[in-house]
XYZ file of C-alpha atoms in Angstrom:
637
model
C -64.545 47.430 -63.484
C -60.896 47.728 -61.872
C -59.565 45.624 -59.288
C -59.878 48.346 -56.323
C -63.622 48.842 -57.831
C -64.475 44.907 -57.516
C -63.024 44.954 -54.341
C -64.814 48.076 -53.096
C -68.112 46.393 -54.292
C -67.729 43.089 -52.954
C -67.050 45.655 -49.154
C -70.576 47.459 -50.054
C -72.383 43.661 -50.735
C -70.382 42.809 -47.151
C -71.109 45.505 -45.654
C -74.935 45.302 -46.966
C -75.282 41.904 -45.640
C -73.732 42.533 -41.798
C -76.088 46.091 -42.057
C -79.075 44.231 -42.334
C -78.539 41.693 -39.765
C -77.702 44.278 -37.314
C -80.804 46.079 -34.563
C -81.311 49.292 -36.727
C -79.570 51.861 -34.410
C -76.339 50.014 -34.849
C -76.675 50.244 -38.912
C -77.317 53.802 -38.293
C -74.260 54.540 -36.629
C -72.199 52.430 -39.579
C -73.721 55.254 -42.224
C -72.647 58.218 -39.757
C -68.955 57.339 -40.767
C -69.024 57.696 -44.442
C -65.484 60.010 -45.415
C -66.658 62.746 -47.241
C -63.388 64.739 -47.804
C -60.002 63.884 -49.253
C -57.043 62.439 -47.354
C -53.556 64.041 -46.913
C -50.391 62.426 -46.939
C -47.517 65.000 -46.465
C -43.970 63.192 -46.857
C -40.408 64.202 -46.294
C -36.927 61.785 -47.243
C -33.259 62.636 -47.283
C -33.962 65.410 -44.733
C -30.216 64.688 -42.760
C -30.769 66.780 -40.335
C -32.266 69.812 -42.444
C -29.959 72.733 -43.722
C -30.988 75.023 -41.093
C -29.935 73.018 -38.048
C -33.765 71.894 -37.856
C -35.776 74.783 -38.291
C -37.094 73.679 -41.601
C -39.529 71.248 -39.253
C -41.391 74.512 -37.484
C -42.601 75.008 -41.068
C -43.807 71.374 -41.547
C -45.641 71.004 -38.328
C -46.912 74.340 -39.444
C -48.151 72.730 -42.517
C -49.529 70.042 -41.427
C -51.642 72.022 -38.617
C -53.163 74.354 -41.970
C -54.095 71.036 -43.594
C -55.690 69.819 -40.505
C -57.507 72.807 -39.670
C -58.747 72.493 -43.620
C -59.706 68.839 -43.889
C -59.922 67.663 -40.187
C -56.886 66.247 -37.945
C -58.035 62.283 -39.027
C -57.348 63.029 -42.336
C -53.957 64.092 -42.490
C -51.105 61.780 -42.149
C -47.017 63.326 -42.029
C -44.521 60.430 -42.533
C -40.909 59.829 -43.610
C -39.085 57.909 -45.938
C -35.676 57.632 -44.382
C -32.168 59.499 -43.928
C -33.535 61.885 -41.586
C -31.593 61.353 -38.491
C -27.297 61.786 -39.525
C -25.785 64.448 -42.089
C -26.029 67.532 -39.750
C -24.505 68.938 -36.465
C -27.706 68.093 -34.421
C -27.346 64.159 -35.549
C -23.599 63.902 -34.984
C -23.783 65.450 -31.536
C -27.024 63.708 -30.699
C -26.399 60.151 -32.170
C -30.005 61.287 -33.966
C -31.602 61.267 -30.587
C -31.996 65.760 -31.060
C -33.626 64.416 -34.556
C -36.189 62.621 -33.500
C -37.377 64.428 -30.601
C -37.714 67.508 -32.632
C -39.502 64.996 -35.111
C -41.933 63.736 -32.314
C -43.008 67.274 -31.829
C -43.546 68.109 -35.601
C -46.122 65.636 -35.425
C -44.536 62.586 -37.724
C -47.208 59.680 -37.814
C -45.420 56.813 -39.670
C -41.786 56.647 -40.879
C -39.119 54.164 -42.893
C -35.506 53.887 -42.043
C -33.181 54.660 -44.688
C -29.387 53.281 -44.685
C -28.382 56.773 -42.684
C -30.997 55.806 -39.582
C -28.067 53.071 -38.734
C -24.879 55.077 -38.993
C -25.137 55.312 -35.365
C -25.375 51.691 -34.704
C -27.762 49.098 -35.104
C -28.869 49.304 -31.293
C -28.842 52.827 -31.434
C -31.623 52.722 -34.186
C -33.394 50.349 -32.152
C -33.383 52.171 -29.318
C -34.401 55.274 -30.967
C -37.847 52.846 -32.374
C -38.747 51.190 -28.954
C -37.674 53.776 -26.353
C -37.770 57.315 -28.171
C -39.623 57.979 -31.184
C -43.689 58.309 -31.065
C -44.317 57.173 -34.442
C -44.079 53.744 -35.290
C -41.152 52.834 -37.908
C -42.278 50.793 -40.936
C -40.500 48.120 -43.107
C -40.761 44.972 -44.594
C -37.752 43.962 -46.023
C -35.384 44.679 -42.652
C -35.560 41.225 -40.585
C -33.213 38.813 -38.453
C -30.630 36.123 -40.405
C -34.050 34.267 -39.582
C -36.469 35.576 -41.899
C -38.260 37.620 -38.756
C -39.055 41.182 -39.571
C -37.738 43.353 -36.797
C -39.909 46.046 -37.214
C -43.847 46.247 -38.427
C -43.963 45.104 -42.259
C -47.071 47.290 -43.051
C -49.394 49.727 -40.989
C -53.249 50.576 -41.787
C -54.812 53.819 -41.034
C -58.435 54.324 -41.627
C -59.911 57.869 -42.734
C -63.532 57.257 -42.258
C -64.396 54.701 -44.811
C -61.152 54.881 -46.518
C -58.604 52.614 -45.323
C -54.712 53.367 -46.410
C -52.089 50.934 -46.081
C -48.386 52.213 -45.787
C -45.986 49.632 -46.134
C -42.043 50.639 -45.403
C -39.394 49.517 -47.782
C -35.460 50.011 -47.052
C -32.556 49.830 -49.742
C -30.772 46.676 -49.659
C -27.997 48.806 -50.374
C -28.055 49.579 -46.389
C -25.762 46.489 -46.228
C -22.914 48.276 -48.117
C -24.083 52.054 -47.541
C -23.530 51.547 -43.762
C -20.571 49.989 -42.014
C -21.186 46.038 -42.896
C -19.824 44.629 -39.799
C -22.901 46.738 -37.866
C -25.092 44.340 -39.079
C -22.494 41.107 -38.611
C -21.672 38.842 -35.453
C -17.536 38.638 -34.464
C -17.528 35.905 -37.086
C -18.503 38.129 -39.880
C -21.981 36.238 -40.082
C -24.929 38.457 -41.253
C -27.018 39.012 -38.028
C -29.980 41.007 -40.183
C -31.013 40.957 -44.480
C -32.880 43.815 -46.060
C -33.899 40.810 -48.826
C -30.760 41.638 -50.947
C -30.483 38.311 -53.090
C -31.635 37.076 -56.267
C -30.941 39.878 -58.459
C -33.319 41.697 -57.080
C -36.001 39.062 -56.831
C -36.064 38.133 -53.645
C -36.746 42.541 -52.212
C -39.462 42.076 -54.908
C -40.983 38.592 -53.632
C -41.199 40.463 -50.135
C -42.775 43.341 -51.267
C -45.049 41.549 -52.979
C -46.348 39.700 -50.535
C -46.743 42.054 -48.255
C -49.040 43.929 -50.390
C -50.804 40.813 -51.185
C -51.198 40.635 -47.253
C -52.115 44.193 -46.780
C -54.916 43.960 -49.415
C -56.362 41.084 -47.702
C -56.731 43.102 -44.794
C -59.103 45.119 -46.836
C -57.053 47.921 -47.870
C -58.666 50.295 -50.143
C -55.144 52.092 -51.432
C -51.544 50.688 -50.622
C -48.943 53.419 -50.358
C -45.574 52.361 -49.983
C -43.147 54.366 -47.977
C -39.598 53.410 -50.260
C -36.147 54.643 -49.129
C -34.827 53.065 -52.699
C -33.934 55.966 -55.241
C -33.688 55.921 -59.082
C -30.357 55.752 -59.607
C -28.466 53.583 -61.929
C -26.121 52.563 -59.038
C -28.689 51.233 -56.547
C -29.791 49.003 -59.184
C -31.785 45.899 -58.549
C -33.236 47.834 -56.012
C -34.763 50.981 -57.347
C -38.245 52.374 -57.275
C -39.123 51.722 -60.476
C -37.623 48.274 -60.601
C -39.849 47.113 -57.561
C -42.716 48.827 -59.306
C -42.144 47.154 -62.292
C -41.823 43.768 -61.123
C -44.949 43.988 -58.341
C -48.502 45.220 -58.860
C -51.027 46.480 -55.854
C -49.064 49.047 -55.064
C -50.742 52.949 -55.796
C -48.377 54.993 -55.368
C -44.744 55.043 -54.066
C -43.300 57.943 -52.106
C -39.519 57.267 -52.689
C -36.142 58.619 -50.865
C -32.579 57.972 -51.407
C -31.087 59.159 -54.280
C -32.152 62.951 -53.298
C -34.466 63.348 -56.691
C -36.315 65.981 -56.775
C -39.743 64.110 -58.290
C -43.056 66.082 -57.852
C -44.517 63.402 -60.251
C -44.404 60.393 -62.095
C -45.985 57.580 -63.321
C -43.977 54.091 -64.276
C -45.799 50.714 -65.049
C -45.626 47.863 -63.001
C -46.018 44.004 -63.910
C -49.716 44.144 -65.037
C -49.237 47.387 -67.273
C -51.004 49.225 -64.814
C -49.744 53.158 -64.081
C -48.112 53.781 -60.311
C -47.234 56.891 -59.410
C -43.567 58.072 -57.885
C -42.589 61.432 -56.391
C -39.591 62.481 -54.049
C -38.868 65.860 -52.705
C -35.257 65.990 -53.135
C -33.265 66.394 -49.749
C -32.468 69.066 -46.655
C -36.519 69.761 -46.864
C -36.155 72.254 -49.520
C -39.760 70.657 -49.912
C -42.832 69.248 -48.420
C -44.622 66.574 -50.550
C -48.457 66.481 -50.214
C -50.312 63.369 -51.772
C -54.047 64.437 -52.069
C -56.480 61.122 -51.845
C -59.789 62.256 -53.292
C -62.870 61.017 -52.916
C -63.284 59.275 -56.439
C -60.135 57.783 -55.498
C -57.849 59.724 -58.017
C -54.177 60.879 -56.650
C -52.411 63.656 -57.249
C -49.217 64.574 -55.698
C -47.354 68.323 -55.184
C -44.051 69.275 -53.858
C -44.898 73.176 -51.340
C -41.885 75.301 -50.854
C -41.501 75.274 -47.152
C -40.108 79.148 -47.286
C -43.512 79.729 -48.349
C -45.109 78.480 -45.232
C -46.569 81.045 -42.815
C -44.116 81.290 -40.159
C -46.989 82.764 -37.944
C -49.034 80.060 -36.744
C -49.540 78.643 -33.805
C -47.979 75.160 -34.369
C -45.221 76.502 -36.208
C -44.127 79.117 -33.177
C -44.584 76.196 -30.757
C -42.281 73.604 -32.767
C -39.658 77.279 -33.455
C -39.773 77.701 -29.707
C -38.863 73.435 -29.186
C -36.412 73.436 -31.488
C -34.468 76.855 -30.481
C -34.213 74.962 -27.102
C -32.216 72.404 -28.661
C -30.262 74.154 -30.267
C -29.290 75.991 -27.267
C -27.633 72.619 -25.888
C -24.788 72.703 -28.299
C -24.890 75.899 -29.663
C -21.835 77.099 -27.265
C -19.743 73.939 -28.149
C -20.601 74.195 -32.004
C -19.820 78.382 -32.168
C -16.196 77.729 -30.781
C -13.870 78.651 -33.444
C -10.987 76.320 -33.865
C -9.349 77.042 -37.117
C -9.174 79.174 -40.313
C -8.866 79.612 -43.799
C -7.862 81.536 -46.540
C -9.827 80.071 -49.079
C -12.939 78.949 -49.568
C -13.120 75.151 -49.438
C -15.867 73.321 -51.496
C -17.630 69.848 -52.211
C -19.178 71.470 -54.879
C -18.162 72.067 -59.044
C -16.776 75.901 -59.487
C -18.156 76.066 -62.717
C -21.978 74.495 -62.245
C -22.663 74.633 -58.682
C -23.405 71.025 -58.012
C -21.857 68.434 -55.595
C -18.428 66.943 -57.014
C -16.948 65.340 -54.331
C -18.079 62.151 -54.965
C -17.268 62.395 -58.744
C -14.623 64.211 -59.341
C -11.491 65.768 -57.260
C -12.105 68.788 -54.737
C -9.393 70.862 -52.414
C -11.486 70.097 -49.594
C -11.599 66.492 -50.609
C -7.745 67.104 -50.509
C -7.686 68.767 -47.486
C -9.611 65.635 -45.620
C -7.505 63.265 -47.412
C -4.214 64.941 -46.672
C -5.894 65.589 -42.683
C -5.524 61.744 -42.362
C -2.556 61.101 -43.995
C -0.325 63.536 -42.035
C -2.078 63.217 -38.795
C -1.623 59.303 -38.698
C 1.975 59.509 -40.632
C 0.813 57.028 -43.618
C 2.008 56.403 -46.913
C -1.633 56.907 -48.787
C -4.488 59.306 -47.096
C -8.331 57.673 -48.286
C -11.465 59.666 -47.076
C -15.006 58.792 -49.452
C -16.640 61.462 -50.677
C -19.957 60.926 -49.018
C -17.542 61.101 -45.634
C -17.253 64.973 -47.081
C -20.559 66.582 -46.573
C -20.380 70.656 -46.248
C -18.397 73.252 -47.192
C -15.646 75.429 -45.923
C -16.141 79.467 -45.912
C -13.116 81.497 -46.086
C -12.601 83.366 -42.763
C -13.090 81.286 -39.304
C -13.870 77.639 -39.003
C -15.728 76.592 -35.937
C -16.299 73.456 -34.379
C -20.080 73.167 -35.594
C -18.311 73.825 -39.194
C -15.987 70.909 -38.791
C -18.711 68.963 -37.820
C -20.785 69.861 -40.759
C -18.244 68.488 -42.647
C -17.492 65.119 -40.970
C -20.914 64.364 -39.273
C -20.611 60.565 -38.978
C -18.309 60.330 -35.875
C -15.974 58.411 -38.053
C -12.720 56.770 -35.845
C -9.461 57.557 -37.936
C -7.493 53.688 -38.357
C -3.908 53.114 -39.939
C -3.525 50.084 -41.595
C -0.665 48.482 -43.375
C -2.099 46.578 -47.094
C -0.718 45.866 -50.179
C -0.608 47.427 -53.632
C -3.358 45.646 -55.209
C -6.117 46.185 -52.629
C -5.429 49.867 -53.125
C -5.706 49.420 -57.045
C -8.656 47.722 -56.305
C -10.236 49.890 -53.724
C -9.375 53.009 -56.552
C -11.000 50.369 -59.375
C -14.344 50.460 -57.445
C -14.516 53.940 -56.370
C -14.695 55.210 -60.257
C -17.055 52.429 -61.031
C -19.924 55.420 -61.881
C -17.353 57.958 -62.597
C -18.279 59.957 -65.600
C -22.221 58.421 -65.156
C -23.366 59.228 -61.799
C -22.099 60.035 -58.227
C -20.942 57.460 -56.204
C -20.568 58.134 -52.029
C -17.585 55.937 -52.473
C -15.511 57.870 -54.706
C -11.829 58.214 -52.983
C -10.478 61.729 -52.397
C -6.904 61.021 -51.812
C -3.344 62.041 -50.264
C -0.209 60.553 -50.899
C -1.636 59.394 -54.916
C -2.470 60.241 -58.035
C -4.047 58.467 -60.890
C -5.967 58.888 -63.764
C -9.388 57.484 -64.565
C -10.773 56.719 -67.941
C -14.570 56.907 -68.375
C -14.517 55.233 -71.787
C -13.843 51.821 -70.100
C -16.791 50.501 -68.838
C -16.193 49.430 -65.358
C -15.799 45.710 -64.634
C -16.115 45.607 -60.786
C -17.662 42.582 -60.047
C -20.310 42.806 -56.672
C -21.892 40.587 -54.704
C -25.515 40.816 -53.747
C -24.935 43.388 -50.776
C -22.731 45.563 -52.819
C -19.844 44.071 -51.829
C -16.565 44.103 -53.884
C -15.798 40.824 -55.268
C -13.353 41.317 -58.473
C -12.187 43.133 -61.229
C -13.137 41.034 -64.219
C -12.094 42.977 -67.426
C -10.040 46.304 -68.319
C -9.664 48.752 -65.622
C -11.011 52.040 -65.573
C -8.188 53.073 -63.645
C -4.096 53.367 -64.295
C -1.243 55.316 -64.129
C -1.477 55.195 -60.120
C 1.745 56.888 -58.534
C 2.264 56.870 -54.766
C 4.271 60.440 -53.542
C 7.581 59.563 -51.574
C 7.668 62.119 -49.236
C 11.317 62.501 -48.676
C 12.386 63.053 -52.125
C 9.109 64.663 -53.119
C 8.643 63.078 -56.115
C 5.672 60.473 -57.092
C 6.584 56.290 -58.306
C 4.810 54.262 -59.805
C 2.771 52.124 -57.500
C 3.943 48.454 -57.209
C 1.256 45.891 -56.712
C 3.167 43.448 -54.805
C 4.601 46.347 -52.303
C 2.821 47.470 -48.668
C 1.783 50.452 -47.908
C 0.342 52.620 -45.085
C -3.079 53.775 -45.778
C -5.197 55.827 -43.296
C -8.651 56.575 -43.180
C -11.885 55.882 -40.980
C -13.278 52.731 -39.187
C -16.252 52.281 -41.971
C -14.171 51.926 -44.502
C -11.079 50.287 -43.106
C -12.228 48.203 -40.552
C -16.052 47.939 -41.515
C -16.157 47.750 -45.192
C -18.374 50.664 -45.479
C -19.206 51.717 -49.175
C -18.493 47.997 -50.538
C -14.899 48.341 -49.762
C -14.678 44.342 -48.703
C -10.858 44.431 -49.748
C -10.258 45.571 -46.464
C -11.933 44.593 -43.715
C -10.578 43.422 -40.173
C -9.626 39.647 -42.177
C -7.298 41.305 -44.770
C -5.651 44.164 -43.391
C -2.901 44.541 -40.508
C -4.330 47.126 -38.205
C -1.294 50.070 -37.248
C -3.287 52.338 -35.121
C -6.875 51.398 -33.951
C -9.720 54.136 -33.742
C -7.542 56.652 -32.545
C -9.184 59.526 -33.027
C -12.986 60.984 -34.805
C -13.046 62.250 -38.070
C -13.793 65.730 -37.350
C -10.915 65.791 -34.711
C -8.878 64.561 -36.844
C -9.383 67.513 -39.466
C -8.996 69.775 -36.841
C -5.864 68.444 -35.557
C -4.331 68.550 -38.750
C -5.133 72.506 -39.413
C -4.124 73.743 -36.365
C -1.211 71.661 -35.786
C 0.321 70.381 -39.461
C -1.227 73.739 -41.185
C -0.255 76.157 -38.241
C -4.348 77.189 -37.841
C -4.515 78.322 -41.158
C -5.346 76.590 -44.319
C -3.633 78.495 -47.038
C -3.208 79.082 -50.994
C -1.995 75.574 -51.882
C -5.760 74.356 -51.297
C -6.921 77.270 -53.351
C -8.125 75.695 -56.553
C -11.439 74.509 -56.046
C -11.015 71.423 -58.369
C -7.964 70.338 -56.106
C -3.923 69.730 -56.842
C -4.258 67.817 -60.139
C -4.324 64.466 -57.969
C -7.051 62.313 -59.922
C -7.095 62.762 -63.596
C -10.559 62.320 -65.608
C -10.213 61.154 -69.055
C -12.164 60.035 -71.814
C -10.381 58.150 -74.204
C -11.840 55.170 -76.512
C -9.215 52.152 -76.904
C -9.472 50.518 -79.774
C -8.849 46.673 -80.193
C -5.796 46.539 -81.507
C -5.088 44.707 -85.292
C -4.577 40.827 -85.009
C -1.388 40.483 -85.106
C 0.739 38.959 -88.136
C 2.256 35.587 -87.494
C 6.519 36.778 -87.772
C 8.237 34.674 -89.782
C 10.377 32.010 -88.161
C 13.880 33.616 -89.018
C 12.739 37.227 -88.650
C 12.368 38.287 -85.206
C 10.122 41.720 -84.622
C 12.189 44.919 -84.529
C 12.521 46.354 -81.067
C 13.559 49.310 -79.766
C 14.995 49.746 -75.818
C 13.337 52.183 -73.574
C 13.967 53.526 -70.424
C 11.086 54.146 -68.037
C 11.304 57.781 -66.471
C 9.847 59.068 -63.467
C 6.180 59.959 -64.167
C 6.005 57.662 -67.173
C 2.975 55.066 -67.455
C 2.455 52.692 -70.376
C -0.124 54.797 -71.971
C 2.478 57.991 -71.664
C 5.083 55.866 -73.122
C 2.769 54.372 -76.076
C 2.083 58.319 -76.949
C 5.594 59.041 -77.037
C 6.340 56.068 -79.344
C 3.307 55.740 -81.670
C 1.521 58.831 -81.057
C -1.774 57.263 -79.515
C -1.815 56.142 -75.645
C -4.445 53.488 -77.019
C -1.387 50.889 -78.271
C -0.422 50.426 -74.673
C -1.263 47.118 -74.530
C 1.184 46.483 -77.390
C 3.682 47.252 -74.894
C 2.869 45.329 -72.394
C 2.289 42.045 -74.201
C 6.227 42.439 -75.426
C 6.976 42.754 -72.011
C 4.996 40.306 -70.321
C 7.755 38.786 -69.001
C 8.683 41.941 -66.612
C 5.866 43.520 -66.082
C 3.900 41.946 -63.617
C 0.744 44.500 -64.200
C 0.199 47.197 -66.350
C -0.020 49.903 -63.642
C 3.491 48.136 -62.332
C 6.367 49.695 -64.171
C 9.327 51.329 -61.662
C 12.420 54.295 -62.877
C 14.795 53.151 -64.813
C 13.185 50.199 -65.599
C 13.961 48.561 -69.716
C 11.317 47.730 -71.751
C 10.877 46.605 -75.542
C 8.953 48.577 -77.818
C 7.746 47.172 -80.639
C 8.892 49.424 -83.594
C 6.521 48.609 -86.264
C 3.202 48.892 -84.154
């Protein structure tokens, strides 16, 4: 007999025992509310905002009224697993206030906050829980510096004789994925913890106990509601890593990492099979979890183009919806730019998102937007600041906003060589393995990035930069001087101008602790939002018109992807006393780097580092070699 079975029999015995010291009638009416049919848990995650300004939830309040009208209203149950409120025009415009109303009136029931729900501000999301939205939001890992949860840890509905327990669970990575400082006092003191510490451990202790908890409160099936993800990157925190280190849990209905997952099943710490769907992101999808009767669980993903646009509930949420969008419809329909060339996020060859892997013209274009507009050395913008694409033809305002949804505030700030070799270090930390919302598009730079050194960015529990400890991914890093139009070498030691946005200059955002209010001098404060500042720089630095030299799709040649094994070099042979190593002089050109120079010489970039140990003495990094400079070269490498 399973656990769920010896618990369900030791409710019948209970239930036996209280029946048959009740008056008859009573006992009577206990029978009458046996559940007879299955129970329906539809789910969304990652919506941000839908692609279709918000029309894709008509067709899941449509849904859900076809499942009602099939298996009765108390046994259906719509909830959301986070990131539903920012990434869109209605968001940005709406701090996520348009979001939520439109999500009251699809008929949500329960939902999680993912890292996206506090883009807008801690208080904001509050607000939105206690003031706005009429579904209760669910998590147990999001409390005070105290240990209090700030919203409900777990929530039980009952279907009959069937009682569910949802329990929420929010990515630590929150801390890191959102500005930092939103959840810090003025002293940089961490007002709220999603459980981030202990390797993992400590999210896992929490979770565990509150499905210990929920069980004792005689739940028949624990569902948890996850905005965790199964990527690599979000690791201690995944899905399947809580899975595997908990047990109780049934089935978890995950968000984050935009997987498309119509089913899985992974083990968890007794051996025992949970299962694990997603439905991608945008609502391309509507999951449906089907509870039967015997208890089994099956889960499907339903196309919602498929969904009959007909019904009653679906016209009635259409008609809500199409009065929303008439609030900012004029505003978003203004055109205030154009383009020659189609501008893209996306790979030219597969399709798929780039931007936060790989170089993009309109990465460029962003980059460059901040770097010319606020008159710095270096442009920065993250690639998960980059969110839609640019059509050739006319850009309009709800374009540029589609684009740069987050209401980022553009900052200069003057920091030094390193912290930008650093920030570049732990933007390619997944480069060549996964996508990283961190990844730097930039103006003003170029570098080159090889994926055959495993990175060595050291983090700390929130996802905060800490160190490099090892070999870095990253070299050959040249800054552009703009007067002379040629590109340097970057010096370590030198300052620089670098602009870019509040969350990542002033906040943190993305792990970026290298900057931060402590160690940068701020230039120019907030000065002006992201998507203003794009616009600014096309009408007024690009005349209106963005033209050929963004044409390439995979950008100006700016960040360089290799892959390129280094091998450990030969142990070197003591030289005898009298008999000094032959050298040769070398004079460093413009564009050179010491793995250009060790191909020159020896015919492999990958004796670089014998170069640099015979010049130790001048170089003070390997990335920090100027024009004209002389170096050694050993001529028997």
């Amino acid at each position: 007999m399973t656990m769920k079975a010896k618990k369900k029999w030791a409710a019948c015995i209970l239930a036996l025992a209280v029946a048959c010291a009740l008056p008859a009638p009573a006992a009577l009416a206990a029978e009458s509310h046996t559940q007879e049919d299955a129970v329906i848990v539809l789910y969304t995650n990652d919506v941000h905002c839908t692609s279709d300004d918000g029309m894709s939830y008509a067709a899941i309040a449509g849904y859900k009224a076809e499942m009602e009208a099939a298996y009765g209203e108390d046994s259906v149950t719509l909830v959301d697993t986070g990131d539903a409120i920012q990434g869109g025009i209605l968001g940005s415009m709406s701090s996520g206030s348009w979001i939520i109303d439109i999500m009251n009136q699809a008929g949500y029931d329960l939902a999680v906050p993912g890292n996206h729900e506090f883009d807008f501000r801690v208080d904001t999301f509050l607000d939105i829980v206690q003031n706005q939205a009429q579904f209760p939001y669910l998590s147990c890992n999001f409390a005070d510096s105290d240990g209090n949860p700030i919203l409900e840890p777990y929530r039980i509905v009952s279907y009959g004789d069937v009682d569910v327990a949802y329990i929420g669970i929010s990515t630590p990575e929150t801390l890191s994925k959102t500005a930092p400082t939103y959840f810090q006092d003025e002293s940089g003191n961490y007002l709220y913890s999603f459980y981030q510490g202990g390797d993992g451990q400590e999210l896992y202790d929490q979770v565990q106990e509150t499905v210990d908890a929920a069980l004792a409160d005689q739940a028949d099936y624990v569902v948890a509601l996850a905005h965790l993800g199964e990527d690599g990157q979000s690791s201690p925190w995944t899905s399947t890593e809580v899975i595997a280190n908990t047990t109780g849990i049934d089935i978890v209905l995950d968000g984050h990492s935009h997987t498309v997952e119509p089913s899985r099943t992974v083990q968890n710490a007794a051996g025992e099979d949970v299962l694990l769907s997603q439905t991608g992101t945008k609502a391309e999808s509507l999951g449906k979890l089907t509870i039967s009767p015997d208890g089994s669980m099956t889960t499907e993903l339903i196309p919602l183009a498929e969904v009959d646009t007909g019904s009653a509930a679906y016209t009635a949420a259409a008609s809500y919806i199409e009065s929303i969008q008439a609030e900012y419809e004029e505003k978003a329909q203004e055109v205030v730019a154009a383009s020659e060339v189609e501008l893209t996020v996306n790979d030219p060859d597969t399709g798929e998102r780039a931007v936060r892997s790989a170089e993009t013209n309109l990465g460029d274009l962003c980059a460059d937007a901040y770097r010319m507009v606020l008159g710095a050395d270096i442009g920065f913008i993250n690639g998960g600041g980059v969110r839609d694409n640019l059509a050739a033809g006319e850009i309009t305002y709800g374009d540029i906003i589609a684009v740069h949804p987050f209401g980022n505030l553009a900052c200069l700030v003057e920091v030094s060589g390193q912290q930008i070799l650093d920030a570049l270090e732990l933007g390619a930390m997944q480069a060549g393995e996964s996508e990283n919302g961190g990844f730097l598009q930039v103006s003003g730079l170029k570098y080159t990035i090889n994926t055959a050194i495993p990175s060595s960015v050291e983090l700390d529990d929130a996802g905060n930069f800490l160190s490099v400890s090892g070999d870095r991914r990253v070299s050959d890093v040249q800054v552009l001087d703009s007067a002379a139009g040629e590109y340097a070498p970057l010096d370590p030691a030198a300052t620089y101008t670098l602009a870019s946005h509040n969350y990542m200059l002033k906040d943190g955002g993305d792990g970026y602790a290298m900057f931060g209010k402590e160690n940068i001098t701020i230039l120019q404060d907030e000065v002006m939002v992201d998507n203003q500042v794009l616009i600014t720089y096309i009408t007024q630095n690009l005349g209106g018109v963005v033209g050929e030299e963004y044409a390439d799709p995979r950008g100006q040649g700016r960040i360089t992807m290799v892959n390129e094994p280094t091998a450990e070099p030969a142990p070197e042979q003591p030289a005898e006393p009298s008999q000094p190593a032959d050298t040769l002089t070398y004079v460093v050109l413009p564009g050179d780097s010491l793995w250009k120079i060790a191909q020159k010489q020896y015919g492999t970039g990958t004796k670089w580092t014998l170069i640099y140990e015979a010049n130790k003495d001048v170089i003070l990094h390997p990335n920090a070699i100027w024009v004209n400079q002389i170096l050694q070269i050993p001529e028997n490498a």
